[in-house]
GROMACS .gro file of C-alpha atoms in nm:
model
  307
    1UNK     CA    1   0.000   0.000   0.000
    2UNK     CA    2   0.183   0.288  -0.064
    3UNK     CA    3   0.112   0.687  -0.160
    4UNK     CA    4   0.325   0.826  -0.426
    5UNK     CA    5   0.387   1.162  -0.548
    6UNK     CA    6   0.503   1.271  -0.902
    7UNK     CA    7   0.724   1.513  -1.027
    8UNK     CA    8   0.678   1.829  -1.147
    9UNK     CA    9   0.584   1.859  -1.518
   10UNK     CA   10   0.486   2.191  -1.692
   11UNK     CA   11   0.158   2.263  -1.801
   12UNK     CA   12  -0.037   2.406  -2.106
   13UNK     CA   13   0.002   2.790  -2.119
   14UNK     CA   14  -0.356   2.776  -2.156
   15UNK     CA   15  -0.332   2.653  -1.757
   16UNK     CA   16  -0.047   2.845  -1.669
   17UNK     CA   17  -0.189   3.210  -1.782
   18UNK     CA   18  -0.512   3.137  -1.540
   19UNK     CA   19  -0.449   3.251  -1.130
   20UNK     CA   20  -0.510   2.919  -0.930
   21UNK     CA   21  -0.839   3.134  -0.744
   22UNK     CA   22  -1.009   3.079  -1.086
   23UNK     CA   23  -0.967   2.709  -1.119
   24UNK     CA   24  -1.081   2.690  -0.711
   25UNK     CA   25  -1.373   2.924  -0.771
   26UNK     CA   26  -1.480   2.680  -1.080
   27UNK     CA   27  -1.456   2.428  -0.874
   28UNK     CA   28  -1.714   2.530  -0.616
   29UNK     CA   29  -1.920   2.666  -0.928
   30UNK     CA   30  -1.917   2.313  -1.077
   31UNK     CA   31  -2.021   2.176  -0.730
   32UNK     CA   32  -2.326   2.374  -0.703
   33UNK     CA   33  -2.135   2.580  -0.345
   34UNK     CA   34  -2.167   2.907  -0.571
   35UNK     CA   35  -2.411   2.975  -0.865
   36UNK     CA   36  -2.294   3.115  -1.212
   37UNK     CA   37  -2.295   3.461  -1.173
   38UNK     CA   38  -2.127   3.462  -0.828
   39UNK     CA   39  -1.839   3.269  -1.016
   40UNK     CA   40  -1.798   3.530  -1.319
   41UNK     CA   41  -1.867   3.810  -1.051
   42UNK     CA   42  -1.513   3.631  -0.869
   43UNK     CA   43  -1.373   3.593  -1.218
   44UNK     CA   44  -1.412   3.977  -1.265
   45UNK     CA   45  -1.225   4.066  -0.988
   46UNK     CA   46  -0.900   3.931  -1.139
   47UNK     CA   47  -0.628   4.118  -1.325
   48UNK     CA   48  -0.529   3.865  -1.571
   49UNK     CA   49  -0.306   4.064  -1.818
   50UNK     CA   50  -0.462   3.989  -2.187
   51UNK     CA   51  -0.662   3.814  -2.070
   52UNK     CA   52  -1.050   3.915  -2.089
   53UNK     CA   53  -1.333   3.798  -1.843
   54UNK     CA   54  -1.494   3.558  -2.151
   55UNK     CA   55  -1.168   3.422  -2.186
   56UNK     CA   56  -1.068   3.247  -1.856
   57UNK     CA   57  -1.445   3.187  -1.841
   58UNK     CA   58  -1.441   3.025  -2.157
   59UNK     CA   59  -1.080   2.858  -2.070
   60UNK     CA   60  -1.258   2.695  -1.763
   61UNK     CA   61  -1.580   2.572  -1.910
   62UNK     CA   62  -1.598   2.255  -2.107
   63UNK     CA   63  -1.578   2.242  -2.501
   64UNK     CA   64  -1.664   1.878  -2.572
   65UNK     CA   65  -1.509   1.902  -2.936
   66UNK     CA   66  -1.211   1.900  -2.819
   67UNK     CA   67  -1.258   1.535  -2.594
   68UNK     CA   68  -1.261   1.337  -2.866
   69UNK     CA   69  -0.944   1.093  -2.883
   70UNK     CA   70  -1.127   0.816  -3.036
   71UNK     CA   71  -1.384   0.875  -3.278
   72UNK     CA   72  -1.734   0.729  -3.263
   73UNK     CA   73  -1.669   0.531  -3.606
   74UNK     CA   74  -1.344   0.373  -3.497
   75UNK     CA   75  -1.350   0.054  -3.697
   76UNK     CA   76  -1.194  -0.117  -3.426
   77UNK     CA   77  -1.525  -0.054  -3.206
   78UNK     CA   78  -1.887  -0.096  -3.168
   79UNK     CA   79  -2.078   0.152  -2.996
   80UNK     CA   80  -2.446   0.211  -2.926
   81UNK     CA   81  -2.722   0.323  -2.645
   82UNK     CA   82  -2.851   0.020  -2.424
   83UNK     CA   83  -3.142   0.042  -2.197
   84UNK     CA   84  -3.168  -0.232  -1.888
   85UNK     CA   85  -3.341  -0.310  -1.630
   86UNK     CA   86  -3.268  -0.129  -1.311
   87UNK     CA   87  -3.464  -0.273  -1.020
   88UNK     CA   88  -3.199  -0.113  -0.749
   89UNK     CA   89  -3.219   0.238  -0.901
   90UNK     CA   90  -3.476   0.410  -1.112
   91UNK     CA   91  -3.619   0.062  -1.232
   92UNK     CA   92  -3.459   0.144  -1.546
   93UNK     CA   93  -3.213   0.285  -1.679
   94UNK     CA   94  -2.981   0.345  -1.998
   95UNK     CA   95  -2.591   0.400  -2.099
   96UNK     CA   96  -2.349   0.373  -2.367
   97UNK     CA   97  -2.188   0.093  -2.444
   98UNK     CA   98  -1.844   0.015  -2.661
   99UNK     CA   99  -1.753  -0.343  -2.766
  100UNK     CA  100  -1.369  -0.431  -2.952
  101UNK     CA  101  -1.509  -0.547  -3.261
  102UNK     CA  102  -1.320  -0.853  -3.256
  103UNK     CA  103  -1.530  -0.915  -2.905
  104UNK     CA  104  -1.824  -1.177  -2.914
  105UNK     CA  105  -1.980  -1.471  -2.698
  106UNK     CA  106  -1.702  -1.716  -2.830
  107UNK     CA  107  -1.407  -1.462  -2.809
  108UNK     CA  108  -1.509  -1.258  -2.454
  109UNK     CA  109  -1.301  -0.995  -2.286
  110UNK     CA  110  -1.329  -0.801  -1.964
  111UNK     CA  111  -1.527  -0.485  -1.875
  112UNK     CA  112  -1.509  -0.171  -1.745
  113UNK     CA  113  -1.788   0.050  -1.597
  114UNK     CA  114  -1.750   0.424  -1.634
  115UNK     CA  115  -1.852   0.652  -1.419
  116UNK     CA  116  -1.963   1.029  -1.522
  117UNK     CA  117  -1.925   1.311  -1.311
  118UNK     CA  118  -2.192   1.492  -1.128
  119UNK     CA  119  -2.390   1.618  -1.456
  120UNK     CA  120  -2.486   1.328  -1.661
  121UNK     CA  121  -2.306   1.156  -1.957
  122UNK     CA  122  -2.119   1.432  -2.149
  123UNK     CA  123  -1.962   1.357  -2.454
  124UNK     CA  124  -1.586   1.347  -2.257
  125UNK     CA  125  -1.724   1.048  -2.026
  126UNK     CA  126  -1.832   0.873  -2.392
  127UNK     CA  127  -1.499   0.894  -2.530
  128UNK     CA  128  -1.370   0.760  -2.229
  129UNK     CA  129  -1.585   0.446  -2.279
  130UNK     CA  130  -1.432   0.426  -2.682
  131UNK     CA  131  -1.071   0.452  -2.516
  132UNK     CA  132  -1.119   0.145  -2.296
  133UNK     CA  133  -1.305  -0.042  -2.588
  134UNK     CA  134  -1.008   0.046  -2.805
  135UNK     CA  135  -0.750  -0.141  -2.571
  136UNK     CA  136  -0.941  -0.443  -2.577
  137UNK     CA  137  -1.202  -0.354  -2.295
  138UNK     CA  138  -1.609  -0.407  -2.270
  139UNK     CA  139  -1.725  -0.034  -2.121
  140UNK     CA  140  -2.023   0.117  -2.029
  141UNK     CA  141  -2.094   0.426  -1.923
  142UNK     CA  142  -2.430   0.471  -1.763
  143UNK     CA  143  -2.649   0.804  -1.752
  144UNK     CA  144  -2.783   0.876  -1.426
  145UNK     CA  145  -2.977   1.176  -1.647
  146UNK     CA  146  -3.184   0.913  -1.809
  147UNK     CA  147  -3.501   0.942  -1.546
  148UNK     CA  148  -3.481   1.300  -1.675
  149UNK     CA  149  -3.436   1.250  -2.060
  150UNK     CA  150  -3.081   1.208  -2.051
  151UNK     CA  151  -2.776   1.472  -2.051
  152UNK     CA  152  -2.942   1.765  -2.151
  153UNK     CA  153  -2.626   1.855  -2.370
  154UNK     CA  154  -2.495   2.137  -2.152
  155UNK     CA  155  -2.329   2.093  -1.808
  156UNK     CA  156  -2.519   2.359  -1.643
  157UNK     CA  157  -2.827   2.236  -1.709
  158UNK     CA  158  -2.735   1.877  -1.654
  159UNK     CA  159  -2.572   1.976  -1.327
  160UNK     CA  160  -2.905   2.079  -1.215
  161UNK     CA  161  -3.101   1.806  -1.360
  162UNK     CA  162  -2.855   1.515  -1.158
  163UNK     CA  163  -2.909   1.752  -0.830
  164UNK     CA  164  -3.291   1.686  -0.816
  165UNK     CA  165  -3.223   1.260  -0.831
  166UNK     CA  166  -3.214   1.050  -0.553
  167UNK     CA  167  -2.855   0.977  -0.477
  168UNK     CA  168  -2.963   0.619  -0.359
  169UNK     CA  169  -3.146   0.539  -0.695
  170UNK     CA  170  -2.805   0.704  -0.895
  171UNK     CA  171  -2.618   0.415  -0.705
  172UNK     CA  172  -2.847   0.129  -0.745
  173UNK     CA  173  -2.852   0.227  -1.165
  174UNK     CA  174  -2.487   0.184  -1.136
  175UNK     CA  175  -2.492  -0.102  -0.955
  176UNK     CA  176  -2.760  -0.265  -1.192
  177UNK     CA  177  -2.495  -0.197  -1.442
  178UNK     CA  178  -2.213  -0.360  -1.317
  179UNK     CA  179  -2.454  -0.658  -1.238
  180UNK     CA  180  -2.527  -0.643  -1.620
  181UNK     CA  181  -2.153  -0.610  -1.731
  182UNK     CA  182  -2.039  -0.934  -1.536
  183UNK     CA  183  -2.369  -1.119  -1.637
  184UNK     CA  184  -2.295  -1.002  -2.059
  185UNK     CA  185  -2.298  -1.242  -2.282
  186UNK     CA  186  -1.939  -1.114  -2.437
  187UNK     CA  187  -1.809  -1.090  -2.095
  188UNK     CA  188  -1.533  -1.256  -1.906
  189UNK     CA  189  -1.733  -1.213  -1.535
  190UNK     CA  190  -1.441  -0.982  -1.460
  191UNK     CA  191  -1.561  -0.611  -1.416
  192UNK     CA  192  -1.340  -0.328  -1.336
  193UNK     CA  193  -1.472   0.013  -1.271
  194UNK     CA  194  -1.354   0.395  -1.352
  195UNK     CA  195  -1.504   0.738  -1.269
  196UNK     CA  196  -1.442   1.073  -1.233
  197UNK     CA  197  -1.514   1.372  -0.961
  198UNK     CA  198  -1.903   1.215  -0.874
  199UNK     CA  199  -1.805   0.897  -1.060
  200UNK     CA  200  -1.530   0.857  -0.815
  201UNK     CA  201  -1.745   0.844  -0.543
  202UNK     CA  202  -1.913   0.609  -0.724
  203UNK     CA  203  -1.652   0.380  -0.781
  204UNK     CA  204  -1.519   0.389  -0.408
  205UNK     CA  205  -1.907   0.268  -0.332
  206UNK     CA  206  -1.902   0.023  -0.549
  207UNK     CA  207  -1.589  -0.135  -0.470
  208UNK     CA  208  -1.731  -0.148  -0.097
  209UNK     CA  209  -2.129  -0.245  -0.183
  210UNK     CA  210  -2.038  -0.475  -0.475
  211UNK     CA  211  -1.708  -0.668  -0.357
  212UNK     CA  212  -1.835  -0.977  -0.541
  213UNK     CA  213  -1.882  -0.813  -0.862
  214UNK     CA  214  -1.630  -0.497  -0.874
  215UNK     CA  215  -1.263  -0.699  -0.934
  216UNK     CA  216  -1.115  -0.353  -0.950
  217UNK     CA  217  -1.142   0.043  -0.901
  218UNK     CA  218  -0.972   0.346  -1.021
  219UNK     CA  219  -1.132   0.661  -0.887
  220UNK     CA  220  -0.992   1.000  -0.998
  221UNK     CA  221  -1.022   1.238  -0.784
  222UNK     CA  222  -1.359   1.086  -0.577
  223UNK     CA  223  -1.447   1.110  -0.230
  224UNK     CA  224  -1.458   0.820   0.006
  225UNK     CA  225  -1.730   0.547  -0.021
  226UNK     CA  226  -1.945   0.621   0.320
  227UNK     CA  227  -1.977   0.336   0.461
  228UNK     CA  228  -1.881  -0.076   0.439
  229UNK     CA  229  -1.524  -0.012   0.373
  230UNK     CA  230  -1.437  -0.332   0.550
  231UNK     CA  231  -1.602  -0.536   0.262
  232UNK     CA  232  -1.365  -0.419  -0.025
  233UNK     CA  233  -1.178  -0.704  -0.140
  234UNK     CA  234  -1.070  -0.534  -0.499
  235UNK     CA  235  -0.804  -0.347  -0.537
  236UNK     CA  236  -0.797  -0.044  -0.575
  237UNK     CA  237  -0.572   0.252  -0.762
  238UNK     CA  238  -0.637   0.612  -0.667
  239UNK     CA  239  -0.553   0.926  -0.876
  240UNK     CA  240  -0.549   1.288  -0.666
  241UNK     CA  241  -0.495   1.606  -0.795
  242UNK     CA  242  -0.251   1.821  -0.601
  243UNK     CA  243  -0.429   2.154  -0.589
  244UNK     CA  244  -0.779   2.003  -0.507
  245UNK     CA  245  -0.838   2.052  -0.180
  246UNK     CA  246  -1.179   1.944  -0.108
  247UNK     CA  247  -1.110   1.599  -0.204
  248UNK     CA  248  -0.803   1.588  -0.080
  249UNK     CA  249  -0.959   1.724   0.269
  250UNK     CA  250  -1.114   1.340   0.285
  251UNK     CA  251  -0.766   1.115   0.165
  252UNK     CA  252  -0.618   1.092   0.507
  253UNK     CA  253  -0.893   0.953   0.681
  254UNK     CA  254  -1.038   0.723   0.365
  255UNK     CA  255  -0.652   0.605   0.378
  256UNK     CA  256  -0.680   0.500   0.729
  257UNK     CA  257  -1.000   0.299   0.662
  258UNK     CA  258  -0.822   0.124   0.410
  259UNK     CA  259  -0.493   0.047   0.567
  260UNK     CA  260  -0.728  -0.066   0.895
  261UNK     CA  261  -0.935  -0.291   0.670
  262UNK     CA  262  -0.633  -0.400   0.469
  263UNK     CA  263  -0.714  -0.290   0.101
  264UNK     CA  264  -0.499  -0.328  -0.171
  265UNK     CA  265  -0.467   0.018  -0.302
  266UNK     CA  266  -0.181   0.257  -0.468
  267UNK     CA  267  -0.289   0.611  -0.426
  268UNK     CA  268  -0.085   0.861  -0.714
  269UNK     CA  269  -0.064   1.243  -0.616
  270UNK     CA  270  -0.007   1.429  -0.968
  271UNK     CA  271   0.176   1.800  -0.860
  272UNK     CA  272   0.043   2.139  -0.952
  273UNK     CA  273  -0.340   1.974  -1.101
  274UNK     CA  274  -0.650   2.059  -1.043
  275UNK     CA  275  -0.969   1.868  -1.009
  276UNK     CA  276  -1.107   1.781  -1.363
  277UNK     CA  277  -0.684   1.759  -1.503
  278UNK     CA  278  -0.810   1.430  -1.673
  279UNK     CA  279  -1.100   1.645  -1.856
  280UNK     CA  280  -0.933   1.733  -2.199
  281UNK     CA  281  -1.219   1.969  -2.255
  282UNK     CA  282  -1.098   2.210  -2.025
  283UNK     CA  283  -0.804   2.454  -1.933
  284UNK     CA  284  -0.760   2.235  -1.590
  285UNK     CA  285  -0.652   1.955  -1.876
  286UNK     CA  286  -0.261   1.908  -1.790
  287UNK     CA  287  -0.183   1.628  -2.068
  288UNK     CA  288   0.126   1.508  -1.926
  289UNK     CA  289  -0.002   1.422  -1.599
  290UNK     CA  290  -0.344   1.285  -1.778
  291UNK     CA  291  -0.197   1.065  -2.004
  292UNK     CA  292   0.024   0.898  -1.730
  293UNK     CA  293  -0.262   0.821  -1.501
  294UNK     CA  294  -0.441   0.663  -1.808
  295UNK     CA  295  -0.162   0.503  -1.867
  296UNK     CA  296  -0.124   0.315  -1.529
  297UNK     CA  297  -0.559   0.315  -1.522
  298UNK     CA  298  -0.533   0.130  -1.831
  299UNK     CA  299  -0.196  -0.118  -1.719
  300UNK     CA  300  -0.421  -0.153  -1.384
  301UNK     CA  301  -0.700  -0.316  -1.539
  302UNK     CA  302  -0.488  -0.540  -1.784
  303UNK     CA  303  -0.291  -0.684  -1.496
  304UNK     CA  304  -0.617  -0.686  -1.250
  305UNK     CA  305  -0.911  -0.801  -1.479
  306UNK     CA  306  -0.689  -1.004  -1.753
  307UNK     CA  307  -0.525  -1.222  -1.489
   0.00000   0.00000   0.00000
């Protein structure tokens, strides 16, 4: 079990040219503590030479054409919209699913559940499923917004839309999903699970409600799972941001749960990131750091779920 730190890389100038008060305001924006005009009020209160107010705005919020690593009509992928039954959530439920082509009843592989952040599957949390499905992986990636109609196709909007759900039902829909993922057809049984911000919460609860099902977790930047920590048997392989403090707030004491209840678990601090660095849609994007936790996300799952 052990806690490691990286070093230093340099960032985008894109990063580098924003104060560090922006990123932390966006981060309570995007966490419903402050509401949109309080944050560009904050915003306006910056000297950011050449630099204009709708610029760092813009900087900050997310421009899903640019989260697109792996294109919907890879030929090396099948992707498509799959409703099931979700008896544990909102009694049902629907998410996107990616299969390698070469993937079938006779020729299985494992999978991966992905877990969105807190405002509904966005087209970054998609592309995430086609990476995984790329390197061999069955993913799915679930939309907690589909009680509602699904992501609305903004993150404002579908941050307010997740806010009015019941948490509980949000968990059982995932939960139906992994259920569904180690019960496919094209599956080897073996489920891993990934998520982001929200979806890292997720994916700690999982690993703790589900230790039967969930063989493995990677949760960037999630808080703890609340409660049945001493039934996680995966595990697990946690990626921090350095400059996010509110999750951070909650590492020392999750840590101590899991060294007291013996989990397996790496934790990875990546220096001078903010929540959201894996999000390429956004200035908080640092690449270097992003690609080497997907990197080890990716090696994690081959040595955990392939084994």
């Amino acid at each position: 079990m052990t806690l490691l730190t990286e070093k230093s890389t340099t960032k985008p100038l894109s990063t580098d040219s924003i104060p560090q008060e922006a990123f932390d305001w966006y981060d309570e924006y995007a966490h419903g503590d402050i509401d949109r005009r309080t944050f560009l009020s904050r915003l306006g209160t910056l000297s950011v030479t050449g630099l204009t107010l709708s610029v760092v705005a813009g900087a900050l919020t997310p421009n899903y054409a640019l989260a697109e690593q792996v294109s919907f009509n890879d030929p090396d992928i099948v992707a498509s919209y799959v409703e099931y039954d979700s008896p544990n959530g909102h009694g049902r439920a629907r998410g996107y699913l990616v299969v390698p082509k070469n993937v079938n009843a006779d020729n299985k592989a494992a999978a991966v559940l992905v877990a969105h952040e807190n405002r509904g599957l966005n087209p970054y949390i998609e592309d995430v499923a086609r990476r995984l499905a790329k390197v061999g992986f069955i993913a799915f990636a679930p939309d907690a917004l589909f009680p509602l109609g699904g992501y609305p196709g903004n993150d404002d909007e579908g941050r307010a839309m997740q806010k009015t759900l019941d948490g509980n039902k949000i968990e059982g829909d995932f939960m139906d999903a992994a259920s569904l993922l180690k019960n496919h057809s094209f599956s080897t049984g073996k489920v891993g699970m990934v998520g982001f911000c929200y979806g890292g919460y997720l994916t700690n609860t999982l690993a703790a409600a589900m230790p039967d099902t969930i063989h493995a977790g990677a949760p960037f930047y999630g808080t703890p799972a609340k409660s049945q920590i001493d039934k996680i048997k995966s595990p697990l392989q946690l990626h921090f941001a350095e400059l996010d403090k509110r999750v951070n707030d909650t590492w020392p004491d999750y840590e101590k749960a899991l060294k007291a209840n013996n989990v397996d678990y790496t934790a990875y601090i990546y220096p001078k990131t903010n929540h959201g660095f894996h999000n390429d849609s956004t200035a908080r994007y640092d690449e270097k750091n992003a690609e080497l936790a997907w990197n080890r996300t990716v090696e994690f799952f081959q040595q955990t779920l392939n084994s």
